[in-house]
Each structure stands twice: as C-alpha cells, then as structure tokens.
C-alpha cells in the first residue's frame, strides 16, 4: 500500500542524485512492502528518468541486510529492445521495478543504485492475505524471469540460479512458472541420458540438483538389490588375417577394456602435454574464449604425483622407449581411472625417477596427512601414496620393463594379471585389424585406440550406477556450499548460535530445518554424503570434488529399486537399438615445416567396423561416397561441401550436393550476435553463399518459398529478409549479396576429385586473410560479453546471497571448482564508482570498452595458431574414415628438432589448391560437365532493410 508520506520522503531523498545526473525533475521513486512470514514481499519502482539506465546495473541494498532475493524488471518496451538489440549491456530503459523479499516489520532503509544511489524508506504494512499472495506470485514470476535473462547472458553453469529458484519454490510452496515447466525435456531416451551422464553434461547436473532440492532424489531409499548383469551385446565377427600385423610390445600389457593413447617416444608425449599447458590444460581454449577453466590436467598430475615439467628435465627417449596414457575411463572432471604406462630402456633409472617424483608429491601433501604404503596386489609389491581426500592417489606397479603409475587400484590388478599377454589389447582381433589399417611403422605421434570393450564397460551396471551416484555426490557438495552461503546471507540463527557463540548457523541440520536444504539431505542410499575433512567438505566415500575415487575402485554391491528399474530399461534399449559398440581409432602424425614454430598435423580417424543403426538419422543423411564435387570459387577462404540425401527423416529429398563458401573480402566490424537484429546483421555482412546441385534438395525446406519464386532472365530472384537466389544448370545458389552471386556462379562446375568422399572441407590461413579483422572483432565482442558476464556474476553473488564483494571472486571459483578468467586477457579488480555508486568488479581489459575499438594486443585464439585446414570424411559400408590436414604455428616454437616431411606431402603450398579431397582429377572430360552459369553484366542491387523501430539504426 502506497502512502503519501513515503512518496514525499522518497522524492526528497532523490533530489541530490537527480541534480547530479541532470535528470528530469519528474523522476519518481516509489516503494511498498507487505509483512509476511517467513518473508514479506515488496517492490520499488524508479521511473521518469531522462537518461536511460542499464537494467543489469540496477541493485538494491537495505541498511541492516534485511532485503533478500531481488529481481529487477524493466518495462515491456525495454524488454523488446533487449530482445532485438542484444545482451544485457544493450538494454536501455528509463525506469525499472525491483521486486524483493524481506524480513521483519521495521522500516526498510533502502538504497537503489541505477547505478548512482537513490535512498528511500519504506514502512511495511499488513494487508489482506489475498493481496499478499498476489504480490508474492508477482515476485515469483519476476524472479524466475530475472534468472532466465541472466542465464542467457552469462557463461557460468547455472548452479546459483538453479539452487535459488528450486530452494525458494519448495520453501515457499510455489510452483515453477508455466514457461519453466514447458522447458522440461521428458522425451529423452535412457540411452541419451546415459550418454549425457558419461559426458558429465551440465544439463544433467542441473537436473540432478533440481531433483535433490525438490525431493525427487533417493533420500530414504534402501540399497538392497543385487547388481544385475550388463547389456546383452552382440559380438563383432572376427576374420582371419593373411599376414598378421606387427604389434608393439606395450599393447600386450594393456587390458582390452582400457583406452590406449600411445606416443611411441617420450618427446611426443611432452609435445602433447606442452600443447595442453599452453592453453591452461583445456584444449578447447585453442578455438574458444573461456571465462573459466577447471585445472583438470594439473589435477591429474597432482593425483599421480608426477609433475610434467620436472619429468621433462629428468626423462628422455634414452630412458623411456615407449609411453602411453591408459585408463578405464576419461572422467577427469570428477576423478578418472587413468594412468601413465612407460616401457623403460633402463628399469632401475626409470624407477628412481618415478620414485623421486612421487616422494616430492608426498612431502608436498604432508599437511593433509599423506600416507605411504606398500601393498600386496596380484602377488606383487605395489607402492601406494595417498591423502584422505584423494587429491594424492598414486599407485606404482612394475612388470618387467613396464611401469604403471595410476590413480586406480583396480587398474593395477588388471595390469599385473595381464603380464602373460592374455586378455590384452594387443592379443585381440579387433586391435590387430586396427594395426593392419594403421601399422606401427607409420610412427604416429599419437595413436589413440578406444576398443569395443572400453565403450561397453562405460555402459556396464557398475559404471552407470556409480556415475549417477557421483553426480548426486558432487551436486550435494555444491548444494551444501550454496546452502551455507544462503544461511549466512539470511543471517540464519539457531539455539547453537547462542550456546556456542557463532555468528550464524551453517551446519547441515540447521540449513535443512530452515528450508535451505531438502529434508534427508546428506543421507544417500549408498551411505555417502558430505563430511567435514579438516576445513573442507568432501564426500564420505569418494573424497574431494574433482578428485573422487575412480569408479572401478568403488565397491557397488547393492542398488536401490529405482536404480534397478533404470538399469533394466537401459539394458533393454541398448540390446534392441544399439546392439554393439564401435571401436574408435585416432592417429596423429606431426611434422615440423620450419624452425619458426610451423607444424603440420595429419589426423586420421577410423571407425571400423561401424554399426550405423545406432546413429539413426544422422548417418542416413549422408549420400553414397562420390568423386563428384563442386569447384570452389576464386577467392573462397572457406569452402564446405557434402553429398547428402533426406535420409529417414525426409525420405522425399533425393541425393544431391550441398556446398557453402565464404569469400575473402574485407568486412565491417562484427557485433555480438545475441539479438535478433544483430544475428541477421551478422549473416548479411558475411560474404558467403550456399547452394545445391542438381536439385534444391535441403534448400527446399527453408521458409523462403524457393519453388514459388519466378527468376528473371539471368536466373535471379529476390527472397524475404534481403536474400537472393540464382539458379541455372542444375545449380541453386543463395546469398545476401546479388553481386557476389553474379561473381561466383559462373565459376561453379561439377568435376571429379581424386578421392571418394561425402564431406569435404577447405579453410585458408585466416591470419593472412582480409576477413581477419572481422574475425578479431567477432571474438572480441564475444569475449567482452563473457567478461562482463563474469563481473555481473560476481555482483549477483553479493546481491542474491550477500557475499561480500571482496570475497565474490574467491567464492565463485570455489563454487565452480575452476579459475575465473577474463576472456580478453585482463585481470578482475574491485573498483570504486567515481559517481558515488557501489563498488564493482571490472576487468583491466575494459579500457577501450566504450570506444568500440579493439585493443592492438588482443588476439583471437584461432588466429594465434591456425594456418590452414583440409579435411574429408568417407563412409563406405561398415567403415567410416576421416582425414584432417592441419597447419599450426606455435609461439614459442617447440623445442623438438625439425622433422622432414614424408614424400606424400605437397612441398609447395598445401592449401593453395587444396588436398586430394578438393583437388580435381588431372583428366576431365569437358563433354561430361554441365554448362556453367553465364556471366552477368548488370546484376540486381541489394537494398538493405532498415529497422522498424523509431530512431533505429540501419542493419
């Protein structure tokens, strides 16, 4: 209920700010609050401002910290502008309303930052319960909408948003809004969910957190059912080989159900680890700008007790004759069953080096009560170094000249029992077939093999049950952290506060009693749950988050009824739909092109045999392998083409060729593509084209009514959204630029290439192209959005959970279990607002943020190292092959000696005419070629559309 006295007080408090900002005297700030239990509900509106404000920078504080869980809502016009123009930094509005919860019935002494401070006092009132329920529902609707907008703008996992919306919904008995319920995807098969579980996908992680908070977890269930047998897999047929291939000795010591990444020489292993270290242990950082990085590579090194940089000084090819990374899985995010396997030239020397390294790790972890044991495993003595939290978990076993350092006891047992070669990868017919396809004498830099048995193990009942349980375990640890933050923010009190003199209550029992954690929290069916180890919360059975006990070492003797039902259904789906798993082979050959850091990587991928039934419509869309291809147009910096068909989804579409090209032409600066208009502008500004031959094929399903358009005499027709089409000679080509169509279409021909393929790709050296500034601009805008999103996340921790701003960065990194980084290369600092606003986190890389200029020292990740690529993919019968030829440049250059190129490489410019996939055969019969489209003297001119918003800009 509004009162004139409150309005007068609020307007009076606003006058100094309004004069400072030279805003309209008609600016208004109003507030109201209704008393309730456990929370009251209120709102404050700021309106009538002449200067537009950024809704993402509007915050609210109460003098005594009594305001909780605010949501900033802007007007409908502001929302429309935001959706059209882009992200949070481009959402101007002349007013905003903040909905919030509060405690108590004393006056609320509020400060609203827009971003300058506006002060007002609101006296909470008592009103009819129906009025209170209506206002609470309004807050709930706005609060969920607020977090939806935030999730669209930031790059962090939505664990804070998920926790707060699910916790408050349960605590206040509020149903999720309809839009949230509609987003729930209940159509995913159990097989899809199992794949998501193995990939550790964020979607499933968030679902697990929601289920726990909403009482849909397994609290109270009993694990009293036996583990069932695994799926009924169909074995692959085995055939005889006329000449058995050479098998390296190391493969005869690797169990058949392990993955196997062999480097051959120790220098090759160092090359790969150095490459990963250059990008913070996250190889995806070579292409993408990351806003946070989990130190998974470093974490595995610490668990094994082997420091790669120290090993490089102590070991070399004269000490190790062969080396491989091996493991039962690759789940490094939470803790993998992984190891380093080395074949020694001199066993005594290698043992001394490994022992010295592990002793250093033991000494480093003594503060965590590290232990050193000698175990008897499979009749052998095995050294075991560990800490209670599993951050150091290093088994060291020796079998002849073969040395294994691993995180898993089960792997040690398998390794020692396989000493006679039985049940090993090297003894399997499947691996021998792989070695026949890619023999040892290729001397691959990396030879990675993932066997059928390896993939089948990941779908085994033990792995599937434990993957689900560890997902629940890690989200329990995250929920406990979030619950403790919420309890501190709400200044939670209990009897223990008075008796023990603690300022707030943050033990699990009090958090559950307050509704900040669900009932039964911390009591899982397998006996696990968060426990305090020193000053850190860990899982009782698995250890610290990020260093969980490997899955093969976790005893799974009994399961719950829910787990049994899920396994039974999953096994049935796998047996009927997947039947068997496909082995995967990836080999990398590395050659140095010069002594300045340029290298060429040839990456061969092979799935053989392939059971395409499990891949459904994806592989069914590939046409038959063919040598026919479309010639690339002169000036194409990127060219892609594929032989496709409608497949099972669109069987009416016949086989045809799709092709796409991007011309090397100067472009205007790119902008972030979060808004609808910006996305359209990005597409329009790209000098590209897409076409098909001999029919429109998939282009027919585009919503442009291709068949209904009438071309002019030159074959041009105008389509909606400024798109143009040119057709003739069986070609149908689309572009936003009719002049570009006129230039490239006469060059299109159908020719024979030197190899059969369904997919062909060619990319020039982008660092030397005319579109380089455009790429830098695109990366910079994306990086700036992500960098601002990080700072926004730090501010929201303060606003939503009352985390002190000074502690926000450390708290965020603890929640994410990762290092928060500025994608633009800057450092985050807490900065004072010169206009009297609140402090804020800002990056040192934002110096030119408002000018729009890209700093000279900014480098797009891709442009740092990428120097060209050619690739092709061929599916023929039950085999799938792919080859990628990639040029890279590293700074500083690798320290390894230059390697001469094999004879099959083109010693000229590999990317000048493309490799075999995009190279025409030497002999081509002209009479077999369809006539090209004729040149155009006066092509139609494009008329760029304008915005329909008053005062809007051209796009």
CSV table of N, CA and C in Angstrom, one decimal, residues 248 250 259-273 276 317 321-326 339-341 435 443-448 588:
chain,number,residue,atom,x,y,z
A,248,UNK,N,53.1,-53.6,-31.2
A,248,UNK,CA,54.1,-53.1,-30.3
A,248,UNK,C,54.0,-53.8,-29.0
A,250,UNK,N,54.1,-52.8,-26.0
A,250,UNK,CA,53.3,-52.2,-24.9
A,250,UNK,C,51.8,-52.6,-25.0
A,259,UNK,N,41.2,-47.6,-22.5
A,259,UNK,CA,41.6,-46.8,-23.6
A,259,UNK,C,43.1,-46.7,-23.7
A,260,UNK,N,43.7,-46.4,-24.9
A,260,UNK,CA,45.1,-46.6,-25.1
A,260,UNK,C,45.6,-45.4,-26.0
A,261,UNK,N,46.3,-44.5,-25.5
A,261,UNK,CA,46.8,-43.4,-26.2
A,261,UNK,C,48.3,-43.5,-26.2
A,262,UNK,N,48.9,-44.0,-27.3
A,262,UNK,CA,50.3,-44.3,-27.3
A,262,UNK,C,51.1,-43.2,-28.0
A,263,UNK,N,52.2,-42.8,-27.5
A,263,UNK,CA,53.0,-41.7,-28.1
A,263,UNK,C,54.3,-42.2,-28.7
A,264,UNK,N,54.6,-43.5,-28.5
A,264,UNK,CA,55.9,-44.0,-29.0
A,264,UNK,C,57.1,-43.5,-28.4
A,265,UNK,N,57.4,-42.3,-28.6
A,265,UNK,CA,58.6,-41.6,-27.9
A,265,UNK,C,58.1,-40.7,-26.8
A,266,UNK,N,59.0,-40.6,-25.8
A,266,UNK,CA,58.7,-39.7,-24.7
A,266,UNK,C,58.6,-38.2,-25.2
A,267,UNK,N,59.4,-37.9,-26.2
A,267,UNK,CA,59.3,-36.5,-26.7
A,267,UNK,C,58.0,-36.2,-27.3
A,268,UNK,N,57.3,-37.2,-27.9
A,268,UNK,CA,56.0,-37.0,-28.4
A,268,UNK,C,55.0,-36.7,-27.3
A,269,UNK,N,55.1,-37.4,-26.2
A,269,UNK,CA,54.3,-37.2,-25.0
A,269,UNK,C,54.5,-35.8,-24.5
A,270,UNK,N,55.7,-35.3,-24.4
A,270,UNK,CA,56.0,-33.9,-23.9
A,270,UNK,C,55.4,-32.9,-24.9
A,271,UNK,N,55.4,-33.2,-26.2
A,271,UNK,CA,54.8,-32.3,-27.2
A,271,UNK,C,53.4,-32.1,-26.9
A,272,UNK,N,52.6,-33.1,-26.6
A,272,UNK,CA,51.2,-33.0,-26.4
A,272,UNK,C,50.9,-32.3,-25.0
A,273,UNK,N,51.7,-32.7,-24.0
A,273,UNK,CA,51.4,-32.0,-22.7
A,273,UNK,C,51.8,-30.5,-22.7
A,276,UNK,N,48.9,-28.7,-24.4
A,276,UNK,CA,47.8,-28.5,-23.5
A,276,UNK,C,48.1,-27.5,-22.4
A,317,UNK,N,64.1,-39.8,-24.4
A,317,UNK,CA,63.9,-41.0,-25.2
A,317,UNK,C,65.0,-42.1,-24.9
A,321,UNK,N,61.5,-46.0,-23.8
A,321,UNK,CA,61.5,-46.4,-25.2
A,321,UNK,C,60.0,-46.3,-25.7
A,322,UNK,N,59.0,-46.3,-24.9
A,322,UNK,CA,57.6,-46.1,-25.3
A,322,UNK,C,56.8,-45.6,-24.1
A,323,UNK,N,55.8,-44.9,-24.4
A,323,UNK,CA,54.9,-44.3,-23.3
A,323,UNK,C,53.5,-44.1,-23.8
A,324,UNK,N,52.6,-44.3,-22.9
A,324,UNK,CA,51.1,-44.2,-23.3
A,324,UNK,C,50.3,-43.7,-22.1
A,325,UNK,N,49.3,-43.0,-22.4
A,325,UNK,CA,48.2,-42.7,-21.4
A,325,UNK,C,47.2,-43.8,-21.5
A,326,UNK,N,46.8,-44.4,-20.4
A,326,UNK,CA,45.9,-45.5,-20.4
A,326,UNK,C,44.8,-45.3,-19.3
A,339,UNK,N,46.1,-43.6,-16.0
A,339,UNK,CA,47.5,-43.9,-15.6
A,339,UNK,C,48.5,-43.6,-16.7
A,340,UNK,N,49.7,-43.5,-16.3
A,340,UNK,CA,50.8,-43.4,-17.3
A,340,UNK,C,51.6,-44.7,-17.3
A,341,UNK,N,51.7,-45.3,-18.5
A,341,UNK,CA,52.4,-46.5,-18.7
A,341,UNK,C,53.6,-46.3,-19.6
A,435,UNK,N,45.6,-52.3,-36.3
A,435,UNK,CA,47.1,-52.1,-36.6
A,435,UNK,C,47.3,-52.5,-38.1
A,443,UNK,N,54.8,-44.7,-37.4
A,443,UNK,CA,55.5,-43.9,-36.4
A,443,UNK,C,54.6,-42.7,-36.1
A,444,UNK,N,53.4,-42.9,-35.7
A,444,UNK,CA,52.4,-41.9,-35.4
A,444,UNK,C,52.9,-41.1,-34.1
A,445,UNK,N,52.7,-39.8,-34.1
A,445,UNK,CA,53.0,-39.0,-32.9
A,445,UNK,C,52.0,-39.4,-31.8
A,446,UNK,N,50.8,-39.6,-32.1
A,446,UNK,CA,49.8,-40.1,-31.1
A,446,UNK,C,49.0,-41.2,-31.9
A,447,UNK,N,48.8,-42.3,-31.2
A,447,UNK,CA,47.9,-43.4,-31.7
A,447,UNK,C,46.9,-43.7,-30.6
A,448,UNK,N,45.7,-43.3,-30.7
A,448,UNK,CA,44.7,-43.4,-29.7
A,448,UNK,C,43.7,-44.5,-30.1
A,588,UNK,N,47.6,-39.4,-35.0
A,588,UNK,CA,48.1,-38.0,-35.4
A,588,UNK,C,49.6,-38.2,-35.8
